[in-house]
Amino acid sequence: MGIEMFSLEGKVALITGASYGIGYGIAKAMASVGAKIVFCDIKQEFVDKGLASYEADGIDAHGYVCDVTNEPAVQEMVKKIEAEVGVIDILVNNAGIIKRIPMCDMTAEEFRQVIDVDLNAPFIVSKAVIPSMIEKGGGKIINICSMMSELGRETVSAYAAAKGGLKMLTRNICSEYGDKNIQCNGIGPGYIATPQTAPLREKQPDGSRHPFDQFICGRTPAGRWLNPDELGGPAVFLASKASDAVNGHILYVDGGILAYIGKQP
Ligand code: NAP
Ligand code: GCO
């Protein structure tokens, strides 16, 4: 078993919410080892922008407009992908949102919206792809978890609840479908420089660094924010034959945050 154990040649990979950000970084890495890239986004405008980015990177991706919280729309999209591209071998549940609101100020509707995208949608999309994976003899599901699958912090109650639930959904899919040769694992990114975290890195009015930016760099052994491309290698591993015996595992790609008490002030 040489380098080919990491090959995704001819595999169809669906990465949700991958017009940019972490999903895009993962898709690029998977394409580089032969995967056929399929992605969805909630708006045609973002799908088109994503297709243009993939083309500029020499990747022949397939883009679909789909709100992953909408079960009938997801089922229709999966059928279209199966007809137009092929049966999905690899699913990356990446689409996600966050609302940073103190819990007692958050409405139940705002809480539900985060749970809907970050937890209900991975259930919906996984449920839509598993039957064909079983028919095909197996598949790979990768759920994008978070530091908040293990840790809490002020203002992210809904997100932490969703990402904690996503960790356990990962373990349950492993438990329920492991005997059908489906491996379901998670990736728990640390703090990644994407549009989702841009507000935490914005310069202050006086030009100084955002306090959270300084805080996170002090909590990360490497002393820096990570970038989306750094998630590509771990994702390729969990999507490839190299990880056929890995199931129900959350692989933290956090630069060591979870191992580190933080830099002494
Ligand atoms: P991002 O820059 O905000 O991108 C999120 C993507 O998901 C966007 O393309 C967005 O599309 C899409 N999306 C949102 N709701 C959707 C829906 N209902 N249906 C379909 N697509 C939807 O986020 P990111 O930083 O790349 O994060 C990607 C994943 O990693 C998320 O699950 C996030 O929770 C997780 N994560 C991020 C970090 C980090 O530090 N950035 C760390 C750990 C985990 P639109 O632009 O059209 O809304
Ligand atoms: C936040 C950040 C984090 C990251 C990520 C960390 O507000 O704390 O957005 O939640 O997105 O999930 O792993």
Short mmCIF file of C-alpha atoms and ligand atoms in Angstrom, two decimals:
data_model
loop_
_atom_site.label_atom_id
_atom_site.label_comp_id
_atom_site.label_asym_id
_atom_site.label_seq_id
_atom_site.Cartn_x
_atom_site.Cartn_y
_atom_site.Cartn_z
CA MET A 1 0.00 0.00 0.00
CA GLY A 2 1.78 3.12 -1.20
CA ILE A 3 0.59 6.63 -1.95
CA GLU A 4 -2.43 5.18 -3.75
CA MET A 5 -4.08 4.57 -0.38
CA PHE A 6 -4.68 8.34 -0.28
CA SER A 7 -6.02 8.51 -3.85
CA LEU A 8 -9.64 9.61 -4.46
CA GLU A 9 -9.40 8.89 -8.20
CA GLY A 10 -12.88 8.62 -9.72
CA LYS A 11 -14.68 9.19 -6.41
CA VAL A 12 -17.63 11.63 -6.31
CA ALA A 13 -17.31 14.03 -3.38
CA LEU A 14 -20.20 16.28 -2.31
CA ILE A 15 -19.05 19.15 -0.08
CA THR A 16 -21.92 21.28 1.19
CA GLY A 17 -21.46 25.07 1.39
CA ALA A 18 -18.18 24.96 -0.52
CA SER A 19 -18.19 28.11 -2.70
CA TYR A 20 -15.45 29.42 -0.43
CA GLY A 21 -14.02 29.00 3.07
CA ILE A 22 -13.23 25.66 4.68
CA GLY A 23 -15.39 23.71 2.22
CA TYR A 24 -13.45 25.19 -0.69
CA GLY A 25 -10.11 24.33 0.90
CA ILE A 26 -11.24 20.74 1.43
CA ALA A 27 -12.61 20.47 -2.13
CA LYS A 28 -9.32 21.70 -3.63
CA ALA A 29 -7.36 19.06 -1.74
CA MET A 30 -9.77 16.28 -2.72
CA ALA A 31 -9.65 17.37 -6.37
CA SER A 32 -5.84 17.29 -6.25
CA VAL A 33 -5.97 13.52 -5.58
CA GLY A 34 -8.55 12.77 -8.24
CA ALA A 35 -12.01 13.35 -6.71
CA LYS A 36 -14.89 14.68 -8.81
CA ILE A 37 -16.03 17.78 -6.87
CA VAL A 38 -19.70 18.55 -6.33
CA PHE A 39 -20.76 21.40 -4.07
CA CYS A 40 -23.89 23.29 -3.14
CA ASP A 41 -24.65 26.72 -1.86
CA ILE A 42 -27.81 28.45 -0.87
CA LYS A 43 -27.72 31.09 -3.63
CA GLN A 44 -27.05 30.84 -7.40
CA GLU A 45 -24.81 33.91 -7.06
CA PHE A 46 -22.52 32.01 -4.67
CA VAL A 47 -22.63 28.83 -6.73
CA ASP A 48 -21.56 30.85 -9.79
CA LYS A 49 -18.76 32.55 -7.83
CA GLY A 50 -17.67 29.16 -6.55
CA LEU A 51 -17.67 27.64 -10.04
CA ALA A 52 -15.52 30.53 -11.28
CA SER A 53 -13.06 30.01 -8.41
CA TYR A 54 -12.84 26.27 -9.04
CA GLU A 55 -12.32 26.90 -12.77
CA ALA A 56 -9.55 29.41 -12.01
CA ASP A 57 -7.94 26.68 -9.89
CA GLY A 58 -8.25 24.20 -12.77
CA ILE A 59 -11.00 22.19 -11.05
CA ASP A 60 -14.01 21.01 -13.10
CA ALA A 61 -16.57 21.24 -10.26
CA HIS A 62 -20.33 20.73 -10.36
CA GLY A 63 -22.40 23.30 -8.43
CA TYR A 64 -26.00 23.06 -7.23
CA VAL A 65 -28.26 25.58 -5.51
CA CYS A 66 -29.64 23.91 -2.42
CA ASP A 67 -30.59 24.97 1.11
CA VAL A 68 -29.34 21.97 3.07
CA THR A 69 -32.03 22.48 5.74
CA ASN A 70 -34.74 21.73 3.16
CA GLU A 71 -35.15 17.94 3.04
CA PRO A 72 -37.12 17.69 -0.25
CA ALA A 73 -34.61 20.03 -1.94
CA VAL A 74 -31.70 17.93 -0.63
CA GLN A 75 -33.30 14.70 -1.83
CA GLU A 76 -33.88 16.25 -5.26
CA MET A 77 -30.29 17.53 -5.42
CA VAL A 78 -28.85 14.10 -4.52
CA LYS A 79 -30.97 12.47 -7.25
CA LYS A 80 -29.72 15.07 -9.77
CA ILE A 81 -26.10 14.50 -8.73
CA GLU A 82 -26.51 10.73 -9.06
CA ALA A 83 -27.95 11.20 -12.57
CA GLU A 84 -25.53 13.91 -13.75
CA VAL A 85 -22.25 13.09 -11.96
CA GLY A 86 -22.55 9.72 -10.22
CA VAL A 87 -23.34 8.10 -6.87
CA ILE A 88 -21.82 10.11 -4.00
CA ASP A 89 -18.87 8.24 -2.48
CA ILE A 90 -17.79 11.00 -0.09
CA LEU A 91 -20.01 13.48 1.77
CA VAL A 92 -18.55 16.44 3.65
CA ASN A 93 -21.20 18.14 5.80
CA ASN A 94 -19.50 21.53 5.84
CA ALA A 95 -22.28 24.13 5.42
CA GLY A 96 -22.75 26.01 8.65
CA ILE A 97 -23.67 29.27 10.31
CA ILE A 98 -23.00 30.89 13.66
CA LYS A 99 -24.85 33.57 15.62
CA ARG A 100 -22.77 35.24 18.33
CA ILE A 101 -25.44 36.44 20.79
CA PRO A 102 -25.46 36.23 24.62
CA MET A 103 -27.76 33.30 25.41
CA CYS A 104 -30.30 35.31 27.37
CA ASP A 105 -30.55 37.78 24.49
CA MET A 106 -30.97 35.05 21.84
CA THR A 107 -34.47 34.24 20.67
CA ALA A 108 -35.61 30.64 20.39
CA GLU A 109 -35.98 31.20 16.63
CA GLU A 110 -32.34 32.34 16.35
CA PHE A 111 -31.28 29.25 18.34
CA ARG A 112 -33.36 27.01 16.06
CA GLN A 113 -31.83 28.54 12.91
CA VAL A 114 -28.32 27.59 14.01
CA ILE A 115 -29.37 24.08 15.06
CA ASP A 116 -31.18 23.73 11.72
CA VAL A 117 -28.13 24.40 9.56
CA ASP A 118 -25.37 23.01 11.82
CA LEU A 119 -27.08 19.84 13.10
CA ASN A 120 -30.37 19.07 11.36
CA ALA A 121 -28.87 19.60 7.88
CA PRO A 122 -26.01 17.07 8.35
CA PHE A 123 -28.72 14.57 9.40
CA ILE A 124 -30.82 15.41 6.32
CA VAL A 125 -27.95 15.23 3.84
CA SER A 126 -26.43 12.08 5.38
CA LYS A 127 -29.85 10.37 5.30
CA ALA A 128 -30.17 11.30 1.61
CA VAL A 129 -26.81 9.80 0.58
CA ILE A 130 -26.48 6.70 2.83
CA PRO A 131 -28.87 4.39 0.87
CA SER A 132 -26.87 4.74 -2.37
CA MET A 133 -23.59 4.40 -0.44
CA ILE A 134 -24.89 1.10 0.99
CA GLU A 135 -25.95 -0.07 -2.48
CA LYS A 136 -22.51 0.80 -3.82
CA GLY A 137 -20.73 -1.12 -1.04
CA GLY A 138 -19.69 1.70 1.26
CA GLY A 139 -18.83 5.37 1.58
CA LYS A 140 -17.25 8.13 3.64
CA ILE A 141 -19.01 10.85 5.62
CA ILE A 142 -17.03 13.71 7.17
CA ASN A 143 -18.83 16.13 9.50
CA ILE A 144 -17.19 19.49 10.12
CA CYS A 145 -17.33 19.85 13.88
CA SER A 146 -15.54 22.52 15.91
CA MET A 147 -13.61 23.48 19.04
CA MET A 148 -17.16 24.02 20.27
CA SER A 149 -17.77 20.29 19.98
CA GLU A 150 -15.62 20.18 23.17
CA LEU A 151 -15.51 23.69 24.62
CA GLY A 152 -18.00 26.49 25.30
CA ARG A 153 -17.56 30.19 25.25
CA GLU A 154 -19.73 33.27 25.75
CA THR A 155 -22.29 34.08 23.00
CA VAL A 156 -22.13 30.80 21.05
CA SER A 157 -24.66 28.62 22.94
CA ALA A 158 -26.60 27.51 19.84
CA TYR A 159 -23.45 26.81 17.85
CA ALA A 160 -21.82 24.82 20.67
CA ALA A 161 -25.03 22.81 21.18
CA ALA A 162 -25.16 22.06 17.45
CA LYS A 163 -21.49 21.14 17.13
CA GLY A 164 -21.64 19.00 20.26
CA GLY A 165 -24.64 17.23 18.77
CA LEU A 166 -22.81 16.85 15.46
CA LYS A 167 -19.99 15.02 17.29
CA MET A 168 -22.54 12.52 18.60
CA LEU A 169 -24.38 12.26 15.27
CA THR A 170 -20.98 11.35 13.79
CA ARG A 171 -20.55 8.58 16.35
CA ASN A 172 -24.10 7.35 15.78
CA ILE A 173 -23.78 7.10 12.01
CA CYS A 174 -20.53 5.17 12.65
CA SER A 175 -22.43 2.85 15.02
CA GLU A 176 -25.48 2.34 12.79
CA TYR A 177 -23.77 1.94 9.40
CA GLY A 178 -20.25 0.74 10.17
CA ASP A 179 -21.26 -2.78 9.12
CA LYS A 180 -22.23 -1.39 5.69
CA ASN A 181 -18.64 -0.22 5.17
CA ILE A 182 -19.55 3.42 5.81
CA GLN A 183 -16.97 5.35 7.81
CA CYS A 184 -18.33 8.52 9.43
CA ASN A 185 -15.78 10.79 11.11
CA GLY A 186 -15.51 14.44 12.07
CA ILE A 187 -12.96 17.14 11.53
CA GLY A 188 -12.77 19.68 14.36
CA PRO A 189 -11.06 22.78 12.97
CA GLY A 190 -9.46 25.26 15.35
CA TYR A 191 -9.68 28.93 14.46
CA ILE A 192 -9.57 29.31 10.67
CA ALA A 193 -9.35 32.60 8.75
CA THR A 194 -12.60 32.56 6.74
CA PRO A 195 -15.55 34.94 6.31
CA GLN A 196 -17.21 33.24 9.29
CA THR A 197 -14.46 34.41 11.64
CA ALA A 198 -13.71 37.73 9.92
CA PRO A 199 -15.58 39.71 12.63
CA LEU A 200 -13.19 38.22 15.24
CA ARG A 201 -10.14 39.49 13.35
CA GLU A 202 -11.29 42.98 12.36
CA LYS A 203 -8.89 45.80 13.21
CA GLN A 204 -10.11 48.10 15.98
CA PRO A 205 -10.96 51.78 15.18
CA ASP A 206 -7.51 52.76 16.49
CA GLY A 207 -5.90 50.24 14.10
CA SER A 208 -5.01 47.78 16.88
CA ARG A 209 -5.69 44.05 16.63
CA HIS A 210 -9.11 42.71 17.68
CA PRO A 211 -8.86 41.45 21.30
CA PHE A 212 -10.21 38.05 20.17
CA ASP A 213 -7.49 37.84 17.51
CA GLN A 214 -4.85 38.33 20.21
CA PHE A 215 -6.65 35.87 22.51
CA ILE A 216 -6.78 33.09 19.93
CA CYS A 217 -3.17 33.52 18.87
CA GLY A 218 -2.28 33.17 22.58
CA ARG A 219 -4.36 29.97 22.80
CA THR A 220 -2.84 28.40 19.69
CA PRO A 221 0.65 26.89 20.12
CA ALA A 222 1.55 27.99 16.58
CA GLY A 223 0.55 31.54 17.63
CA ARG A 224 -1.52 32.13 14.50
CA TRP A 225 -4.92 31.59 12.82
CA LEU A 226 -4.99 28.53 10.59
CA ASN A 227 -6.01 28.69 6.93
CA PRO A 228 -8.67 26.66 5.09
CA ASP A 229 -6.09 24.82 2.95
CA GLU A 230 -4.65 23.25 6.14
CA LEU A 231 -7.82 21.19 6.50
CA GLY A 232 -7.36 19.60 3.07
CA GLY A 233 -4.86 16.91 4.03
CA PRO A 234 -6.86 15.63 7.04
CA ALA A 235 -9.99 15.59 4.88
CA VAL A 236 -8.25 13.59 2.13
CA PHE A 237 -7.09 11.11 4.78
CA LEU A 238 -10.62 10.64 6.16
CA ALA A 239 -12.06 10.35 2.62
CA SER A 240 -9.53 7.75 1.44
CA LYS A 241 -8.82 4.03 1.87
CA ALA A 242 -6.08 5.03 4.31
CA SER A 243 -8.78 5.60 6.95
CA ASP A 244 -10.99 2.54 6.31
CA ALA A 245 -10.40 1.39 9.91
CA VAL A 246 -11.09 4.86 11.40
CA ASN A 247 -14.72 5.36 12.37
CA GLY A 248 -16.57 7.64 14.78
CA HIS A 249 -13.44 9.71 15.34
CA ILE A 250 -13.24 13.49 15.58
CA LEU A 251 -9.89 14.58 14.15
CA TYR A 252 -9.05 17.97 15.67
CA VAL A 253 -7.11 20.15 13.25
CA ASP A 254 -6.59 23.00 15.68
CA GLY A 255 -2.85 23.69 15.78
CA GLY A 256 -2.86 22.24 19.29
CA ILE A 257 -5.44 24.50 20.95
CA LEU A 258 -7.14 21.65 22.84
CA ALA A 259 -3.76 20.54 24.25
CA TYR A 260 -2.63 23.98 25.43
CA ILE A 261 -3.51 26.03 28.52
CA GLY A 262 -2.54 29.20 26.64
CA LYS A 263 0.38 31.59 26.62
CA GLN A 264 1.14 33.21 29.95
CA PRO A 265 0.19 36.93 29.62
P1 NAP B 1 -18.31 30.36 5.99
O1 NAP B 1 -17.11 31.07 5.46
O2 NAP B 1 -19.38 31.13 6.69
O3 NAP B 1 -18.96 29.45 4.84
C1 NAP B 1 -20.10 28.71 5.17
C2 NAP B 1 -20.65 28.16 3.88
O4 NAP B 1 -21.85 27.44 4.18
C3 NAP B 1 -21.02 29.27 2.89
O5 NAP B 1 -20.70 28.86 1.59
C4 NAP B 1 -22.53 29.36 3.07
O6 NAP B 1 -23.21 29.80 1.93
C5 NAP B 1 -22.88 27.91 3.31
N1 NAP B 1 -24.21 27.77 3.92
C6 NAP B 1 -24.68 28.35 5.04
N2 NAP B 1 -25.94 27.97 5.26
C7 NAP B 1 -26.29 27.13 4.25
C8 NAP B 1 -27.47 26.41 3.90
N3 NAP B 1 -28.58 26.48 4.66
N4 NAP B 1 -27.47 25.66 2.78
C9 NAP B 1 -26.36 25.59 2.00
N5 NAP B 1 -25.20 26.26 2.26
C10 NAP B 1 -25.19 27.00 3.38
O7 NAP B 1 -17.84 29.27 7.05
P2 NAP B 1 -16.45 28.50 7.22
O8 NAP B 1 -15.60 29.23 8.20
O9 NAP B 1 -15.90 28.12 5.88
O10 NAP B 1 -16.99 27.20 7.98
C11 NAP B 1 -17.38 26.06 7.28
C12 NAP B 1 -17.74 25.03 8.33
O11 NAP B 1 -16.65 24.90 9.25
C13 NAP B 1 -18.95 25.43 9.18
O12 NAP B 1 -19.68 24.26 9.52
C14 NAP B 1 -18.30 26.01 10.44
O13 NAP B 1 -19.18 25.88 11.55
C15 NAP B 1 -17.12 25.12 10.59
N6 NAP B 1 -16.01 25.64 11.37
C16 NAP B 1 -15.45 26.85 11.05
C17 NAP B 1 -14.32 27.26 11.78
C18 NAP B 1 -13.62 28.56 11.51
O14 NAP B 1 -12.78 28.96 12.35
N7 NAP B 1 -13.87 29.23 10.41
C19 NAP B 1 -13.80 26.46 12.79
C20 NAP B 1 -14.45 25.26 13.10
C21 NAP B 1 -15.55 24.86 12.37
P3 NAP B 1 -23.70 31.34 1.84
O15 NAP B 1 -22.49 32.15 1.74
O16 NAP B 1 -24.56 31.37 0.62
O17 NAP B 1 -24.48 31.62 3.11
C1 GCO B 2 -16.23 31.63 17.56
C2 GCO B 2 -15.71 31.04 16.29
C3 GCO B 2 -15.56 29.55 16.45
C4 GCO B 2 -15.06 28.97 15.17
C5 GCO B 2 -14.87 27.50 15.31
C6 GCO B 2 -13.85 27.12 16.33
O1 GCO B 2 -17.05 32.56 17.49
O2 GCO B 2 -15.77 31.16 18.62
O3 GCO B 2 -16.55 31.35 15.21
O4 GCO B 2 -16.79 28.99 16.78
O5 GCO B 2 -15.96 29.19 14.14
O6 GCO B 2 -16.05 26.81 15.47
O7 GCO B 2 -13.58 25.74 16.18
#
